[in-house]
mmCIF file with all atom_site columns, C-alpha atoms in Angstrom:
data_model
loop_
_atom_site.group_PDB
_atom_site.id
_atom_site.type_symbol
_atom_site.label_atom_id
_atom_site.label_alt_id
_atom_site.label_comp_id
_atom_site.label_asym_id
_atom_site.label_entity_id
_atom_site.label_seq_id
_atom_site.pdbx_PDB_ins_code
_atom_site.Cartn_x
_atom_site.Cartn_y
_atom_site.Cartn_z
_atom_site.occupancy
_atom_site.B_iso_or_equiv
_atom_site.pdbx_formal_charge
_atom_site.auth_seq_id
_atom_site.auth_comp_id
_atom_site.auth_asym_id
_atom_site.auth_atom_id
_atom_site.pdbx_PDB_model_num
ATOM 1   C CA . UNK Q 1 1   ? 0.000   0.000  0.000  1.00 71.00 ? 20  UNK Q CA 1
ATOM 2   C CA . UNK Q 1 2   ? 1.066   3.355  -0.969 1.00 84.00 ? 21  UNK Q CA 1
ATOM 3   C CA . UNK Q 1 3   ? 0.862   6.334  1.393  1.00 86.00 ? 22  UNK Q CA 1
ATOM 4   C CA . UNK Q 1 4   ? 0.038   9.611  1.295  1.00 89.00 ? 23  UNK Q CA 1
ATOM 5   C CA . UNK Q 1 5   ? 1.223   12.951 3.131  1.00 91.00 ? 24  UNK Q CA 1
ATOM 6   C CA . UNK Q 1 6   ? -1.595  12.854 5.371  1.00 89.00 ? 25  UNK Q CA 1
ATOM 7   C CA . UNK Q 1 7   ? -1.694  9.033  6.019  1.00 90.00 ? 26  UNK Q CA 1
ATOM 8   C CA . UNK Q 1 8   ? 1.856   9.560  7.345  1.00 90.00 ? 27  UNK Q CA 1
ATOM 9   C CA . UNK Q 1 9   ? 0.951   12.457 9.058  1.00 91.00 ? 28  UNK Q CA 1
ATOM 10  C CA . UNK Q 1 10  ? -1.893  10.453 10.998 1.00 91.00 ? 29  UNK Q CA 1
ATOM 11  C CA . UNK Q 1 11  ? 0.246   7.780  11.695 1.00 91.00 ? 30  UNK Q CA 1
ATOM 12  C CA . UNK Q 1 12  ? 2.263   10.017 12.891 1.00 91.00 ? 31  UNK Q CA 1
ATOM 13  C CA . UNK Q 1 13  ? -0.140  11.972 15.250 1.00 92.00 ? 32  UNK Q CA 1
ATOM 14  C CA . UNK Q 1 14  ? -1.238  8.017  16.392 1.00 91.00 ? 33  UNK Q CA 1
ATOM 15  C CA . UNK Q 1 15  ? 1.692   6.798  17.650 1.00 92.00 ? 34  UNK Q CA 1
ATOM 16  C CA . UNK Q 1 16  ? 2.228   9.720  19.720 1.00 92.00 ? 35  UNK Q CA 1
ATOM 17  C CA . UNK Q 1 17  ? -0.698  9.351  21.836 1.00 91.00 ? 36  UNK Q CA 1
ATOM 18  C CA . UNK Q 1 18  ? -1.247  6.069  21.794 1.00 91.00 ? 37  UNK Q CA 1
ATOM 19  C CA . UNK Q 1 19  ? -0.856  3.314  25.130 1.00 90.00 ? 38  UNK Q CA 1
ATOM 20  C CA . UNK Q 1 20  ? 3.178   2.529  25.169 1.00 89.00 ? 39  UNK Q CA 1
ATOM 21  C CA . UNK Q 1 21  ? 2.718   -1.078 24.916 1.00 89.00 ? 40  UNK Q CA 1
ATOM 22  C CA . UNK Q 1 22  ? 1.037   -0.410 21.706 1.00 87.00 ? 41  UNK Q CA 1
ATOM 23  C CA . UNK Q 1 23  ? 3.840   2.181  20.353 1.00 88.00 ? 42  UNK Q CA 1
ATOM 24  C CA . UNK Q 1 24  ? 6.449   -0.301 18.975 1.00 88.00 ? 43  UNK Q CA 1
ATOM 25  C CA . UNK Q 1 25  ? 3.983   -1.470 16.441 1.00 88.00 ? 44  UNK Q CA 1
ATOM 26  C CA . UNK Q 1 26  ? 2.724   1.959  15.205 1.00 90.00 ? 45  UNK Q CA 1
ATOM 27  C CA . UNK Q 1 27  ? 5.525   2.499  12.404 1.00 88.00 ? 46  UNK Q CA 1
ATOM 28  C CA . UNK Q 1 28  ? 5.551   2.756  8.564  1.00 86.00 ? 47  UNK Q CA 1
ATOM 29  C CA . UNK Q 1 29  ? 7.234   -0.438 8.899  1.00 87.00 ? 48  UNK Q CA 1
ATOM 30  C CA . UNK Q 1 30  ? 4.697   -2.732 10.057 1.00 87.00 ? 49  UNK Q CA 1
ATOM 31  C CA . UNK Q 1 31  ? 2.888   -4.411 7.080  1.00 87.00 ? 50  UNK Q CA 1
ATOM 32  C CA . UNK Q 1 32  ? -0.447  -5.043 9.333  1.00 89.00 ? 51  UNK Q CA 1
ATOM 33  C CA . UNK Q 1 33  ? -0.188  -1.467 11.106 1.00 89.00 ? 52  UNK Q CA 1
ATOM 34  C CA . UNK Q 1 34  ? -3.914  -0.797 9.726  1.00 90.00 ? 53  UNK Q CA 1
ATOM 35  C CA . UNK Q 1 35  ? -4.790  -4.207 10.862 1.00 90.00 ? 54  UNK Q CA 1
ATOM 36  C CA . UNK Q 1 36  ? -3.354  -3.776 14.116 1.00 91.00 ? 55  UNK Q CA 1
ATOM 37  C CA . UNK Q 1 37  ? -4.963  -0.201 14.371 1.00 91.00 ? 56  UNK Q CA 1
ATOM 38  C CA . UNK Q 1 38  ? -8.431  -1.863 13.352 1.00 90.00 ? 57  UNK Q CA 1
ATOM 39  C CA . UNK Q 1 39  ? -8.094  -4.201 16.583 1.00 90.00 ? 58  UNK Q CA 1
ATOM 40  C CA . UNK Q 1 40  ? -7.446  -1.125 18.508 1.00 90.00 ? 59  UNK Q CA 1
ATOM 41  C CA . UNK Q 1 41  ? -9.505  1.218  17.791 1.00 90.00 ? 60  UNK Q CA 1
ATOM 42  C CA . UNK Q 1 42  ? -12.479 -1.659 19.037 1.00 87.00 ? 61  UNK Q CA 1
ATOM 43  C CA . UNK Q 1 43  ? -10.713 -1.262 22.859 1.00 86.00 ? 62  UNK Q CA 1
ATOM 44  C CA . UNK Q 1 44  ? -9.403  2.121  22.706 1.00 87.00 ? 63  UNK Q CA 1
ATOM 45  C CA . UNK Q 1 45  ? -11.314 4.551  24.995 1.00 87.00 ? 64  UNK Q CA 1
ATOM 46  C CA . UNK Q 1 46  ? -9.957  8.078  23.915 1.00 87.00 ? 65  UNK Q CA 1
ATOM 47  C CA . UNK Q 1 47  ? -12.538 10.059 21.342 1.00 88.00 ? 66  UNK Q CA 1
ATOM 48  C CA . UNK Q 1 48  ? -9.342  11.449 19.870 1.00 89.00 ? 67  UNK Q CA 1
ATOM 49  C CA . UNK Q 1 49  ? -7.105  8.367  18.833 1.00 90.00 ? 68  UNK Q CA 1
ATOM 50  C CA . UNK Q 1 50  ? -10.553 6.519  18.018 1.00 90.00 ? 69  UNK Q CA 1
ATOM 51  C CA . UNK Q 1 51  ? -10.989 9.713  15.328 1.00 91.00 ? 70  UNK Q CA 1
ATOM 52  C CA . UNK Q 1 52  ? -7.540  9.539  14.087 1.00 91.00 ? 71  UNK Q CA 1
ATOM 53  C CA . UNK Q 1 53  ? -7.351  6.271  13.257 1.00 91.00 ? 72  UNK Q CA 1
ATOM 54  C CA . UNK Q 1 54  ? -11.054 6.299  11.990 1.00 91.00 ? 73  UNK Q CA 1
ATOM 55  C CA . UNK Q 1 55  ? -9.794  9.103  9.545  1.00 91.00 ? 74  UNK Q CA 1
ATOM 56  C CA . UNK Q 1 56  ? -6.476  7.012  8.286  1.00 91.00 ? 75  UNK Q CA 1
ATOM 57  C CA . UNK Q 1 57  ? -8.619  3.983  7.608  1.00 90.00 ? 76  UNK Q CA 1
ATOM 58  C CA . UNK Q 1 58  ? -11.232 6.082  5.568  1.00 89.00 ? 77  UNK Q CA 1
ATOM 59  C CA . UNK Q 1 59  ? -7.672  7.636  3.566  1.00 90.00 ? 78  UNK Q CA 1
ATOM 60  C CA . UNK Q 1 60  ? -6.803  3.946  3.157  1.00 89.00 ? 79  UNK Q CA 1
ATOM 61  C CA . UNK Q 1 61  ? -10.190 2.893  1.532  1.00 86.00 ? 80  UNK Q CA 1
ATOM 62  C CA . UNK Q 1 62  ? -13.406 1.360  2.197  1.00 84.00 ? 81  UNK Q CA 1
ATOM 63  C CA . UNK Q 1 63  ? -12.186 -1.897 2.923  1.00 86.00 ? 82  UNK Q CA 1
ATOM 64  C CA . UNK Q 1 64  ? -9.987  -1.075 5.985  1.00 85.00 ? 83  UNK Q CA 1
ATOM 65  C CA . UNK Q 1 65  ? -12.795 1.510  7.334  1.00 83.00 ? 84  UNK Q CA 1
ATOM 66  C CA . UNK Q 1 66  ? -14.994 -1.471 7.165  1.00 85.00 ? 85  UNK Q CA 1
ATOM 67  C CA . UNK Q 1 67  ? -12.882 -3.646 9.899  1.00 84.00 ? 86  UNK Q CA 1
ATOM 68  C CA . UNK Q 1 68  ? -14.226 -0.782 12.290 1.00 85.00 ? 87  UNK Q CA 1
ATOM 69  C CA . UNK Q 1 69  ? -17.489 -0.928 11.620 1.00 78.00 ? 88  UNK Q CA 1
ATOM 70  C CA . UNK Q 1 70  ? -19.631 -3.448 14.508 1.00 64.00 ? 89  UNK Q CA 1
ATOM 71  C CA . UNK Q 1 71  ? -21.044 -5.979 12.298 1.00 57.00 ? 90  UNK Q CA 1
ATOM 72  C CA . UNK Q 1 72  ? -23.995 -6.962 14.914 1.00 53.00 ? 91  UNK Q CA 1
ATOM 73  C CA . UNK Q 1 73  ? -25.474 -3.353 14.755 1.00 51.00 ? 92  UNK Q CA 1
ATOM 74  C CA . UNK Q 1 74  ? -24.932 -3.489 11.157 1.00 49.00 ? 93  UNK Q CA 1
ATOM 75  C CA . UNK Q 1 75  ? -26.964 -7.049 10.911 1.00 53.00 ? 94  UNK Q CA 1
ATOM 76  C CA . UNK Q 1 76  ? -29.599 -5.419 13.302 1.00 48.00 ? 95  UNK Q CA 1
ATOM 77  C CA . UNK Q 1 77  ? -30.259 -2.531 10.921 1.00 50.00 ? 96  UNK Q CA 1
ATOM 78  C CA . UNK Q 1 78  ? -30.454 -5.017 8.103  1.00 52.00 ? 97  UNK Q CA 1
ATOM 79  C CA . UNK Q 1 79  ? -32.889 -7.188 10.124 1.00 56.00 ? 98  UNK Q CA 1
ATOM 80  C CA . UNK Q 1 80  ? -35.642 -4.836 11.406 1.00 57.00 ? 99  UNK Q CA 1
ATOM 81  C CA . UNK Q 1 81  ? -34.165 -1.017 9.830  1.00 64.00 ? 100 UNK Q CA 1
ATOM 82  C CA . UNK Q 1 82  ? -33.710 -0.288 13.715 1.00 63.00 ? 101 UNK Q CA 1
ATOM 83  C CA . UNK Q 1 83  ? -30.699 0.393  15.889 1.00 66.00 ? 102 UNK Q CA 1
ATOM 84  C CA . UNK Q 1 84  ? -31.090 -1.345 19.335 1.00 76.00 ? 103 UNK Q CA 1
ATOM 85  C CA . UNK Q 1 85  ? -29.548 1.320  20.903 1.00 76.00 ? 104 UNK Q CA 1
ATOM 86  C CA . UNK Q 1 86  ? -29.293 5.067  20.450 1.00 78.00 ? 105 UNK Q CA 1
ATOM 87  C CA . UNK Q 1 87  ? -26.695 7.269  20.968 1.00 79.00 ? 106 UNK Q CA 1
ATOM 88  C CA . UNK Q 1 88  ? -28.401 10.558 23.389 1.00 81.00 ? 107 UNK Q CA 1
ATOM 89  C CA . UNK Q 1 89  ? -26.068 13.041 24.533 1.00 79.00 ? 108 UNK Q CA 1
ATOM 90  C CA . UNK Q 1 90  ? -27.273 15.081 28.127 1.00 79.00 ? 109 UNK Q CA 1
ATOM 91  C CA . UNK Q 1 91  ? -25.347 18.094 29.253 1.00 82.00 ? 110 UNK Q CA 1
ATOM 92  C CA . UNK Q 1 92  ? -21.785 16.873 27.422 1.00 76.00 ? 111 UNK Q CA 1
ATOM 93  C CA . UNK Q 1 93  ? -21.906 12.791 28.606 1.00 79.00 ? 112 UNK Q CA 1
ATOM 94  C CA . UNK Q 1 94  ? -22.343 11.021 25.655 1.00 78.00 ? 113 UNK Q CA 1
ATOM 95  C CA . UNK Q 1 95  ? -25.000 7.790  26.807 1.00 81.00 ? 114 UNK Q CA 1
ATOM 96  C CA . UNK Q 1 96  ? -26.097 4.670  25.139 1.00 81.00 ? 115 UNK Q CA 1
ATOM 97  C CA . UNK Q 1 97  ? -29.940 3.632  25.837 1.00 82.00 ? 116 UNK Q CA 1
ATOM 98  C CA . UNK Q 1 98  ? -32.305 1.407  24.391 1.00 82.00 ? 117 UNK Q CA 1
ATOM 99  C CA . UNK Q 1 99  ? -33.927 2.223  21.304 1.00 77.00 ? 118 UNK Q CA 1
ATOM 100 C CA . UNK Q 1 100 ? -37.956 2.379  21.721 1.00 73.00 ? 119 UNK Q CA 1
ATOM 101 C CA . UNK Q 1 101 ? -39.496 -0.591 19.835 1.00 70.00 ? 120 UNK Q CA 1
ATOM 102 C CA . UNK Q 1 102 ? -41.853 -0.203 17.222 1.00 66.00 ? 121 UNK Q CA 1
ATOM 103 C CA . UNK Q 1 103 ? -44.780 -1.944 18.397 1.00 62.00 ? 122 UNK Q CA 1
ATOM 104 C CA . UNK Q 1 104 ? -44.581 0.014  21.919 1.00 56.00 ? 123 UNK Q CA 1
ATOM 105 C CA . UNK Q 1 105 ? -44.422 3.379  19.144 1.00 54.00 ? 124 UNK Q CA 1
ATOM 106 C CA . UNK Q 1 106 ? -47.733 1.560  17.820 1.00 57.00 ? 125 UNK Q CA 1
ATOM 107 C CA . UNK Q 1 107 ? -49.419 0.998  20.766 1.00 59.00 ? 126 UNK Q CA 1
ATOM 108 C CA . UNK Q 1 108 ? -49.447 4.248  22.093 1.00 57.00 ? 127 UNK Q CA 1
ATOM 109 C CA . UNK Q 1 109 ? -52.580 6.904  21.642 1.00 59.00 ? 128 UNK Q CA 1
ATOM 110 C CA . UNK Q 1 110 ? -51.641 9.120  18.552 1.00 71.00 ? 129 UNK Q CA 1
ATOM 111 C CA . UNK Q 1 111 ? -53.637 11.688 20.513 1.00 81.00 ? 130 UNK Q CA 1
ATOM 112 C CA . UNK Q 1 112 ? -53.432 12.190 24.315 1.00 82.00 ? 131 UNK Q CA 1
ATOM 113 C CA . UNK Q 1 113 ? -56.352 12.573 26.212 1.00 85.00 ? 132 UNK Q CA 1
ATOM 114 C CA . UNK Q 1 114 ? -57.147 15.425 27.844 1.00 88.00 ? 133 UNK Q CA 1
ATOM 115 C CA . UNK Q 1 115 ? -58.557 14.859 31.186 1.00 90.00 ? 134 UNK Q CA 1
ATOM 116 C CA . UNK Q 1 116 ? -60.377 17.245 33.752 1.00 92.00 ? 135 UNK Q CA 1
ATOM 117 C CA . UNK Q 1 117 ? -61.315 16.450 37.017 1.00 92.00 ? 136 UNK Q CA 1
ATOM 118 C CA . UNK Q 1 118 ? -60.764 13.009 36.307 1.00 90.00 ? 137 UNK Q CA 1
ATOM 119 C CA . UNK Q 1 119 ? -62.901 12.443 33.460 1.00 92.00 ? 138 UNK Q CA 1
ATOM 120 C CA . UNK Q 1 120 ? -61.730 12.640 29.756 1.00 90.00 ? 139 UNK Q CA 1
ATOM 121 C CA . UNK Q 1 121 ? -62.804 16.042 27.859 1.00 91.00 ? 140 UNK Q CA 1
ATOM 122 C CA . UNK Q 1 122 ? -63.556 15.774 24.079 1.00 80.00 ? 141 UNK Q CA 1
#
């Protein structure tokens, strides 16, 4: 594979912040360095390594950005065109929560009903 200015310049950028037990294999070197950053990028926890390497595998192609992308949410799209989980973001914390399934959507009133004194109002 042939790389580019800003491919190096990720790589770059990557092994500088990455763990150190994971530095001796981030070099131009390494014939499975995308591999290896594919694997990684599953466990890593910081936003901005998970970005960088996110960005070198999209500069690489669509096959290596694929090895990032969770198969089993991808088969659950495919299955029912739902997520299981959605991605809500409160006051900066960035939360995973279940995704509301359809037939609860269906079963609820399209129309609340007003009430008054305990009785419903038309």
């Amino acid at each position: 594979m042939q790389y580019t200015k800003p491919m190096i310049d990720l790589v770059y950028e990557i092994r500088r912040r990455v763990e150190p037990d994971m530095k001796p294999g981030v070099k131009m070197a390494n014939p499975e360095l995308l591999k290896e950053l594919a694997d990684y990028y599953q466990s890593a926890k910081d936003t901005i390594i998970k970005t960088l390497i996110k960005e070198l595998l999209s500069l690489a192609g669509t096959d290596w950005l694929a090895l990032i992308q969770p198969a089993p949410m991808a088969e659950a799209k495919a299955e029912h065109g739902l997520p299981k989980q959605v991605v809500k973001v409160y006051r900066g914390q960035t939360i995973l929560v279940d995704a509301p399934r359809p037939e609860l959507l269906a079963a609820a009133p399209a129309k609340p009903v007003r009430m008054y004194r305990g009785h419903p109002v038309d």
